[in-house]
């Protein structure tokens, strides 16, 4: 049995090891230069990641890094490795562990130097960034705010405030349910203890980032009553949750639900022979990703009994993921509000006012080139979906920039079949 795993983060690594241990011939592909995904990125030794990598090597998993999936034609994927010609890869079973990206919402000043994504800040800290003596504000929504604040504190920053836009009532309801997940409860208590001197405010919404000499000088926030507060800072880290990476599952025809790719208890998608695991099926954290990876790997290799044995644990993880969604999924009315001059599409310099006259995402793309830049709408499309309620699900190959020689390998499209 040949199994191709897309994504070498926690879900993909676990899927590859489970499938290889079940006797499958496994290829593990990832667009990053090393295994671990964004969560386990960096050169710092990490026991769980390094143990999985060592096991994968012992089991004969073939790892292909710095390789991007450009398109799909049935079960075959067009893969472009860095520094090598693109080629088509196919396998009898496919496991999609494509992970997630941060949702970034536009607000006045969000493009200023000194405004960064919370997850991006953590990646920079893992790469050795020092924040000693710098004043940092963390704002947005979700548990990533606490993790980013703790990482900034450990790097020497003075964390001025953690501003959570979800109302206090929803946050307390989520916290009250953590007793069902003791490991998460312990983790949350450790974070709050480490950040006990840092103010944590619920129901506080970002209003604007203010410039001082061309860079970030402070941030304005509105509390639950609408009163505005201005806080001087050197760095603003923002996160409005994570979004599953779904272009490839969508291109392959996998059915999707409101949280991500729809899967059954074996992590099988609606397409025969295709499985999905991790954040692509719904944001739920590393424990869910690892568990779904193991289930998908076993099932892809034909070991369904081992996969089904993990069913009760899967139910608990999916219940936690649903609680996360209910508490921290951004609502339009609670989120930052761009003004007419705010950039929506940073790649093509499209302002919020430029899309005001557009009826939907397709018209915005045609009239303003919104979403037509290098990131292919990964930032602006998500913002438009939340703030304008537009459907932005159209995916066509190539769904990321590719070399001209790679494009020449794409299947010829009949113009009569083009929507």
Short mmCIF file of C-alpha atoms in Angstrom, two decimals:
data_model
loop_
_atom_site.label_atom_id
_atom_site.label_comp_id
_atom_site.label_asym_id
_atom_site.label_seq_id
_atom_site.Cartn_x
_atom_site.Cartn_y
_atom_site.Cartn_z
CA UNK A 1 0.00 0.00 0.00
CA UNK A 2 1.38 3.40 -1.02
CA UNK A 3 0.35 6.30 1.22
CA UNK A 4 1.12 9.96 0.49
CA UNK A 5 0.86 12.32 3.48
CA UNK A 6 0.61 16.04 2.77
CA UNK A 7 1.88 18.13 5.67
CA UNK A 8 4.64 17.27 8.16
CA UNK A 9 3.21 18.94 11.24
CA UNK A 10 1.92 17.04 14.29
CA UNK A 11 -0.94 15.40 12.35
CA UNK A 12 1.15 14.49 9.33
CA UNK A 13 4.06 13.09 11.33
CA UNK A 14 1.72 10.91 13.38
CA UNK A 15 -0.12 9.76 10.25
CA UNK A 16 3.13 8.84 8.51
CA UNK A 17 4.41 6.86 11.48
CA UNK A 18 1.12 5.02 11.99
CA UNK A 19 0.83 4.10 8.31
CA UNK A 20 4.47 3.02 8.03
CA UNK A 21 4.23 0.94 11.21
CA UNK A 22 1.23 -0.81 9.61
CA UNK A 23 3.32 -1.87 6.63
CA UNK A 24 2.56 0.91 4.14
CA UNK A 25 5.12 2.57 1.91
CA UNK A 26 4.86 6.21 3.02
CA UNK A 27 5.96 9.49 1.46
CA UNK A 28 5.69 12.57 3.67
CA UNK A 29 5.59 15.91 1.83
CA UNK A 30 5.75 19.42 3.25
CA UNK A 31 6.33 22.89 1.82
CA UNK A 32 8.52 23.92 4.76
CA UNK A 33 12.27 23.15 4.73
CA UNK A 34 12.01 20.89 7.79
CA UNK A 35 9.41 18.70 9.48
CA UNK A 36 7.37 19.96 12.41
CA UNK A 37 4.94 22.40 10.85
CA UNK A 38 4.43 25.88 12.25
CA UNK A 39 3.67 24.56 15.72
CA UNK A 40 6.86 22.51 16.05
CA UNK A 41 9.04 24.82 13.95
CA UNK A 42 12.55 25.86 14.88
CA UNK A 43 15.87 24.20 15.51
CA UNK A 44 15.44 23.96 19.29
CA UNK A 45 15.26 20.29 20.37
CA UNK A 46 11.68 19.22 21.02
CA UNK A 47 11.25 15.77 22.51
CA UNK A 48 7.91 14.87 20.91
CA UNK A 49 8.82 16.12 17.44
CA UNK A 50 12.31 14.62 17.47
CA UNK A 51 11.01 11.26 18.68
CA UNK A 52 8.48 11.16 15.84
CA UNK A 53 11.12 12.10 13.28
CA UNK A 54 13.46 9.40 14.55
CA UNK A 55 10.64 6.84 14.40
CA UNK A 56 9.68 7.92 10.89
CA UNK A 57 13.27 7.43 9.75
CA UNK A 58 13.47 3.98 11.36
CA UNK A 59 10.22 2.99 9.62
CA UNK A 60 11.53 4.09 6.24
CA UNK A 61 9.26 7.08 5.69
CA UNK A 62 10.47 9.06 2.68
CA UNK A 63 10.44 12.76 3.55
CA UNK A 64 10.22 15.39 0.83
CA UNK A 65 10.67 18.94 2.17
CA UNK A 66 10.43 22.38 0.56
CA UNK A 67 7.94 20.94 -1.90
CA UNK A 68 4.65 22.64 -2.72
CA UNK A 69 1.49 21.08 -4.14
CA UNK A 70 0.48 23.25 -7.09
CA UNK A 71 -2.48 21.38 -8.56
CA UNK A 72 -4.36 18.10 -8.57
CA UNK A 73 -5.65 15.91 -11.39
CA UNK A 74 -7.79 13.18 -9.91
CA UNK A 75 -5.69 11.34 -7.30
CA UNK A 76 -2.40 12.70 -8.71
CA UNK A 77 -0.76 15.83 -7.29
CA UNK A 78 1.55 18.21 -9.13
CA UNK A 79 4.44 18.83 -6.73
CA UNK A 80 7.11 21.50 -7.14
CA UNK A 81 10.24 20.80 -5.04
CA UNK A 82 12.64 23.66 -4.39
CA UNK A 83 15.54 23.55 -6.82
CA UNK A 84 14.18 20.59 -8.77
CA UNK A 85 11.74 20.08 -11.65
CA UNK A 86 8.07 19.65 -10.76
CA UNK A 87 6.56 16.20 -11.11
CA UNK A 88 3.30 14.40 -10.62
CA UNK A 89 2.97 12.15 -7.55
CA UNK A 90 0.24 9.59 -6.96
CA UNK A 91 -0.54 7.05 -4.26
CA UNK A 92 -3.27 4.55 -3.43
CA UNK A 93 -4.19 6.49 -0.28
CA UNK A 94 -3.84 10.18 0.52
CA UNK A 95 -3.74 11.78 3.98
CA UNK A 96 -4.32 15.54 4.04
CA UNK A 97 -2.71 17.20 7.06
CA UNK A 98 -2.53 20.67 5.57
CA UNK A 99 -2.72 22.54 8.89
CA UNK A 100 -3.97 26.07 9.44
CA UNK A 101 -3.04 29.71 9.07
CA UNK A 102 -3.81 32.76 11.18
CA UNK A 103 -6.81 34.89 10.37
CA UNK A 104 -5.81 38.54 10.08
CA UNK A 105 -8.49 41.21 10.14
CA UNK A 106 -7.83 44.74 8.84
CA UNK A 107 -8.12 47.81 11.05
CA UNK A 108 -6.65 51.31 10.82
CA UNK A 109 -2.89 51.04 11.25
CA UNK A 110 -2.61 47.27 10.88
CA UNK A 111 0.14 47.61 8.26
CA UNK A 112 2.42 49.73 10.47
CA UNK A 113 5.91 48.40 11.28
CA UNK A 114 5.58 46.90 14.75
CA UNK A 115 2.20 45.23 14.13
CA UNK A 116 2.64 41.47 13.74
CA UNK A 117 0.61 38.30 13.86
CA UNK A 118 0.70 36.52 17.24
CA UNK A 119 1.69 33.23 15.64
CA UNK A 120 4.27 35.01 13.52
CA UNK A 121 5.71 36.55 16.67
CA UNK A 122 6.11 33.10 18.18
CA UNK A 123 7.93 31.87 15.08
CA UNK A 124 10.31 34.85 15.27
CA UNK A 125 10.92 34.18 18.96
CA UNK A 126 11.73 30.55 18.19
CA UNK A 127 14.24 31.85 15.65
CA UNK A 128 15.98 33.88 18.37
CA UNK A 129 14.23 37.28 18.42
CA UNK A 130 14.82 39.18 21.67
CA UNK A 131 12.17 41.50 23.09
CA UNK A 132 14.12 42.63 26.13
CA UNK A 133 12.77 45.93 27.39
CA UNK A 134 10.10 46.27 24.70
CA UNK A 135 6.46 47.06 25.51
CA UNK A 136 4.05 44.58 23.93
CA UNK A 137 0.26 44.46 23.62
CA UNK A 138 -1.44 41.20 22.62
CA UNK A 139 -4.94 41.55 21.13
CA UNK A 140 -7.58 39.61 19.23
CA UNK A 141 -9.24 36.39 20.32
CA UNK A 142 -8.43 32.81 21.25
CA UNK A 143 -6.00 30.84 23.42
CA UNK A 144 -3.11 31.80 21.13
CA UNK A 145 -3.13 35.21 22.83
CA UNK A 146 -2.04 33.70 26.14
CA UNK A 147 0.61 31.53 24.49
CA UNK A 148 2.02 34.51 22.57
CA UNK A 149 2.02 36.66 25.70
CA UNK A 150 3.91 34.01 27.65
CA UNK A 151 6.46 33.64 24.84
CA UNK A 152 6.94 37.42 24.72
CA UNK A 153 7.36 37.57 28.52
CA UNK A 154 9.95 34.79 28.39
CA UNK A 155 11.83 36.77 25.71
CA UNK A 156 12.13 39.76 28.03
CA UNK A 157 9.16 41.85 26.93
CA UNK A 158 6.96 43.92 29.19
CA UNK A 159 3.50 42.65 28.26
CA UNK A 160 1.25 45.64 28.86
CA UNK A 161 -2.12 44.00 28.17
CA UNK A 162 -3.86 40.95 26.77
CA UNK A 163 -7.07 42.15 25.08
CA UNK A 164 -9.55 39.34 24.36
CA UNK A 165 -12.47 40.50 22.20
CA UNK A 166 -14.77 37.62 23.21
CA UNK A 167 -17.20 38.68 25.97
CA UNK A 168 -16.35 37.72 29.52
CA UNK A 169 -19.41 35.47 29.77
CA UNK A 170 -18.29 33.25 26.88
CA UNK A 171 -14.73 33.04 28.16
CA UNK A 172 -15.90 32.05 31.64
CA UNK A 173 -18.23 29.42 30.19
CA UNK A 174 -15.29 27.94 28.27
CA UNK A 175 -13.08 28.00 31.37
CA UNK A 176 -15.80 26.29 33.42
CA UNK A 177 -15.82 23.39 30.97
CA UNK A 178 -12.07 22.76 31.16
CA UNK A 179 -12.54 20.29 34.02
CA UNK A 180 -13.53 17.79 31.30
CA UNK A 181 -10.03 18.19 29.85
CA UNK A 182 -7.59 18.13 32.81
CA UNK A 183 -4.49 18.53 30.64
CA UNK A 184 -5.87 21.73 29.09
CA UNK A 185 -6.97 22.99 32.50
CA UNK A 186 -3.47 22.50 33.88
CA UNK A 187 -1.95 24.23 30.87
CA UNK A 188 -4.31 27.20 31.25
CA UNK A 189 -3.53 27.50 34.97
CA UNK A 190 0.20 27.46 34.29
CA UNK A 191 -0.16 30.23 31.70
CA UNK A 192 -2.26 32.41 33.95
CA UNK A 193 0.20 31.90 36.79
CA UNK A 194 3.10 32.90 34.55
CA UNK A 195 1.12 35.97 33.40
CA UNK A 196 -0.39 36.85 36.76
CA UNK A 197 1.00 40.40 36.62
CA UNK A 198 -0.36 41.01 33.10
CA UNK A 199 -3.86 42.53 32.77
CA UNK A 200 -6.27 40.25 30.88
CA UNK A 201 -9.39 42.01 29.62
CA UNK A 202 -12.40 40.38 27.98
CA UNK A 203 -14.71 42.20 25.59
CA UNK A 204 -11.96 44.60 24.46
CA UNK A 205 -11.92 45.29 20.71
CA UNK A 206 -9.07 46.69 18.63
CA UNK A 207 -9.86 50.16 17.27
CA UNK A 208 -6.61 51.34 15.68
CA UNK A 209 -2.84 51.22 15.81
CA UNK A 210 -1.32 54.70 16.03
CA UNK A 211 1.92 55.75 14.36
CA UNK A 212 4.85 57.57 15.95
CA UNK A 213 7.61 58.51 13.55
CA UNK A 214 6.37 56.10 10.89
CA UNK A 215 6.26 53.07 13.18
CA UNK A 216 3.90 51.79 15.85
CA UNK A 217 3.62 54.09 18.83
CA UNK A 218 0.49 52.88 20.56
CA UNK A 219 -2.81 51.08 20.24
CA UNK A 220 -6.39 52.15 20.83
CA UNK A 221 -8.91 49.64 22.17
CA UNK A 222 -12.56 49.84 23.12
CA UNK A 223 -13.77 48.08 26.25
CA UNK A 224 -17.08 46.26 26.68
CA UNK A 225 -18.85 49.57 27.36
CA UNK A 226 -17.37 51.26 24.29
CA UNK A 227 -14.94 53.45 26.21
CA UNK A 228 -11.67 53.85 24.32
CA UNK A 229 -8.26 53.32 25.92
CA UNK A 230 -4.88 54.27 24.43
CA UNK A 231 -1.83 52.21 25.41
CA UNK A 232 1.71 53.14 24.37
CA UNK A 233 3.64 50.16 23.06
CA UNK A 234 6.47 49.11 20.77
CA UNK A 235 4.90 45.93 19.44
CA UNK A 236 1.32 44.85 18.82
CA UNK A 237 0.72 41.13 18.27
CA UNK A 238 -2.72 40.26 16.94
CA UNK A 239 -4.61 37.04 16.26
CA UNK A 240 -8.21 36.43 15.37
CA UNK A 241 -8.03 32.69 15.45
CA UNK A 242 -6.86 30.07 13.00
CA UNK A 243 -8.31 29.00 9.66
CA UNK A 244 -7.94 25.49 8.21
CA UNK A 245 -5.85 25.36 5.03
CA UNK A 246 -8.46 24.03 2.61
CA UNK A 247 -7.40 24.79 -1.00
CA UNK A 248 -6.09 21.26 -1.63
CA UNK A 249 -9.01 19.40 0.03
CA UNK A 250 -11.41 21.64 -1.90
CA UNK A 251 -9.60 21.00 -5.18
CA UNK A 252 -9.79 17.26 -4.53
CA UNK A 253 -13.55 17.50 -4.03
CA UNK A 254 -13.65 16.71 -0.30
CA UNK A 255 -16.91 17.79 1.32
CA UNK A 256 -16.57 20.65 3.76
CA UNK A 257 -18.51 21.71 6.82
CA UNK A 258 -18.51 24.92 8.87
CA UNK A 259 -15.31 23.88 10.72
CA UNK A 260 -13.28 22.32 7.91
CA UNK A 261 -13.09 19.07 5.95
CA UNK A 262 -15.88 16.65 6.89
CA UNK A 263 -14.56 13.31 8.11
CA UNK A 264 -15.99 10.22 9.80
CA UNK A 265 -14.63 8.36 12.83
CA UNK A 266 -11.83 6.92 10.66
CA UNK A 267 -10.89 10.41 9.45
CA UNK A 268 -12.06 9.43 5.97
CA UNK A 269 -13.33 12.24 3.73
CA UNK A 270 -16.16 12.09 1.23
CA UNK A 271 -13.63 11.08 -1.47
CA UNK A 272 -12.62 7.39 -1.55
CA UNK A 273 -9.05 6.81 -0.47
CA UNK A 274 -8.58 10.33 0.90
CA UNK A 275 -8.26 10.99 4.65
CA UNK A 276 -7.86 14.26 6.54
CA UNK A 277 -6.38 14.99 9.96
CA UNK A 278 -5.46 17.88 12.21
CA UNK A 279 -6.50 21.48 11.84
CA UNK A 280 -7.82 20.89 8.32
CA UNK A 281 -10.82 19.15 9.90
CA UNK A 282 -11.37 21.92 12.47
CA UNK A 283 -9.20 23.91 14.83
CA UNK A 284 -8.63 21.93 18.02
CA UNK A 285 -4.99 22.01 19.08
CA UNK A 286 -2.02 19.70 19.00
CA UNK A 287 -3.60 16.78 20.91
CA UNK A 288 -6.46 16.53 18.41
CA UNK A 289 -4.03 16.82 15.51
CA UNK A 290 -1.79 14.03 16.80
CA UNK A 291 -4.74 11.74 17.51
CA UNK A 292 -6.42 12.30 14.15
CA UNK A 293 -3.07 11.76 12.47
CA UNK A 294 -2.69 8.34 14.07
CA UNK A 295 -6.28 7.40 13.17
CA UNK A 296 -5.87 8.54 9.56
CA UNK A 297 -2.54 6.72 9.23
CA UNK A 298 -3.93 3.45 10.54
CA UNK A 299 -7.06 3.70 8.39
CA UNK A 300 -5.12 4.63 5.25
CA UNK A 301 -2.93 1.54 5.72
CA UNK A 302 -5.97 -0.70 6.15
CA UNK A 303 -5.69 -1.16 9.93
CA UNK A 304 -9.23 -0.05 10.74
CA UNK A 305 -9.43 -1.92 14.05
CA UNK A 306 -6.53 0.12 15.48
CA UNK A 307 -8.15 3.29 14.17
CA UNK A 308 -11.54 2.49 15.69
CA UNK A 309 -9.96 1.79 19.07
CA UNK A 310 -9.08 5.49 19.27
CA UNK A 311 -12.70 6.54 18.73
CA UNK A 312 -13.56 7.51 22.35
CA UNK A 313 -10.49 9.73 22.57
CA UNK A 314 -11.43 11.30 19.24
CA UNK A 315 -14.88 12.18 20.56
CA UNK A 316 -13.32 14.02 23.52
CA UNK A 317 -10.93 15.96 21.30
CA UNK A 318 -13.67 16.97 18.89
CA UNK A 319 -15.83 18.09 21.80
CA UNK A 320 -12.99 20.34 22.98
CA UNK A 321 -12.59 21.72 19.46
CA UNK A 322 -16.29 22.58 19.40
CA UNK A 323 -16.00 24.34 22.77
CA UNK A 324 -13.09 26.38 21.40
CA UNK A 325 -15.15 27.38 18.40
CA UNK A 326 -18.18 28.39 20.45
CA UNK A 327 -16.08 30.56 22.76
CA UNK A 328 -13.54 32.21 20.46
CA UNK A 329 -14.75 32.12 16.86
CA UNK A 330 -14.74 35.81 15.83
CA UNK A 331 -18.11 37.48 15.41
CA UNK A 332 -18.46 40.36 12.99
CA UNK A 333 -19.93 42.70 15.57
CA UNK A 334 -17.06 42.06 18.01
CA UNK A 335 -14.22 42.39 15.50
CA UNK A 336 -12.12 45.41 14.45
CA UNK A 337 -13.72 47.79 11.96
CA UNK A 338 -11.70 49.08 9.01
CA UNK A 339 -12.26 52.60 7.74
CA UNK A 340 -12.35 53.60 4.06
CA UNK A 341 -8.55 54.09 3.89
CA UNK A 342 -7.68 50.77 5.52
CA UNK A 343 -5.98 48.31 3.20
CA UNK A 344 -7.95 45.11 2.73
CA UNK A 345 -5.59 43.47 0.23
CA UNK A 346 -1.98 44.24 1.08
CA UNK A 347 -0.60 42.49 -2.01
CA UNK A 348 -2.55 44.68 -4.47
CA UNK A 349 -3.03 47.82 -2.32
CA UNK A 350 -6.82 47.55 -2.34
CA UNK A 351 -8.53 49.74 0.26
CA UNK A 352 -11.73 48.96 2.10
CA UNK A 353 -13.48 51.75 0.18
CA UNK A 354 -12.44 50.16 -3.13
CA UNK A 355 -14.59 47.08 -2.49
CA UNK A 356 -17.53 48.96 -0.97
CA UNK A 357 -19.37 49.02 -4.29
CA UNK A 358 -18.77 45.30 -4.98
CA UNK A 359 -21.59 42.83 -4.43
CA UNK A 360 -19.46 39.74 -3.82
CA UNK A 361 -15.94 38.35 -3.78
CA UNK A 362 -15.87 37.57 -7.50
CA UNK A 363 -16.76 41.15 -8.39
CA UNK A 364 -14.14 42.46 -5.96
CA UNK A 365 -11.49 40.35 -7.67
CA UNK A 366 -12.53 41.46 -11.14
CA UNK A 367 -12.91 45.15 -10.35
CA UNK A 368 -10.03 45.72 -7.91
CA UNK A 369 -7.67 42.70 -8.22
CA UNK A 370 -8.34 42.01 -4.54
CA UNK A 371 -6.93 38.58 -3.73
CA UNK A 372 -4.96 38.36 -6.98
CA UNK A 373 -1.53 38.98 -5.45
CA UNK A 374 1.23 36.74 -4.19
CA UNK A 375 -0.70 35.29 -1.24
CA UNK A 376 -3.67 34.48 -3.51
CA UNK A 377 -6.21 35.90 -1.09
CA UNK A 378 -5.10 34.00 1.99
CA UNK A 379 -5.37 37.20 4.06
CA UNK A 380 -7.98 39.37 2.41
CA UNK A 381 -10.41 36.60 1.45
CA UNK A 382 -10.77 35.47 5.07
CA UNK A 383 -11.33 39.07 6.17
CA UNK A 384 -13.93 39.63 3.47
CA UNK A 385 -15.69 36.40 4.41
CA UNK A 386 -16.07 37.49 8.04
CA UNK A 387 -16.60 41.24 7.72
CA UNK A 388 -18.73 41.22 4.56
CA UNK A 389 -20.25 37.75 4.70
CA UNK A 390 -18.97 36.88 1.22
CA UNK A 391 -18.44 33.34 -0.02
CA UNK A 392 -14.75 33.00 -0.98
CA UNK A 393 -14.51 29.27 -1.61
CA UNK A 394 -13.51 29.28 -5.28
CA UNK A 395 -10.26 27.35 -5.77
CA UNK A 396 -8.55 26.74 -9.10
CA UNK A 397 -5.10 25.44 -9.95
CA UNK A 398 -2.51 26.71 -9.48
CA UNK A 399 -3.56 27.85 -6.01
CA UNK A 400 -0.12 29.26 -5.18
CA UNK A 401 2.63 30.89 -7.24
CA UNK A 402 4.60 28.42 -9.37
CA UNK A 403 7.42 28.38 -11.90
CA UNK A 404 6.55 28.66 -15.60
CA UNK A 405 7.97 25.19 -16.23
CA UNK A 406 5.62 23.85 -13.57
CA UNK A 407 2.60 25.52 -15.14
CA UNK A 408 3.43 23.80 -18.41
CA UNK A 409 2.66 20.48 -16.70
CA UNK A 410 -0.90 21.45 -15.82
CA UNK A 411 -3.62 19.53 -17.66
CA UNK A 412 -5.15 21.39 -20.59
CA UNK A 413 -8.51 22.92 -19.68
CA UNK A 414 -11.33 22.89 -22.20
CA UNK A 415 -12.54 26.53 -22.44
CA UNK A 416 -16.12 25.27 -22.64
CA UNK A 417 -15.72 23.71 -19.18
CA UNK A 418 -14.36 26.86 -17.56
CA UNK A 419 -16.96 28.41 -15.19
#
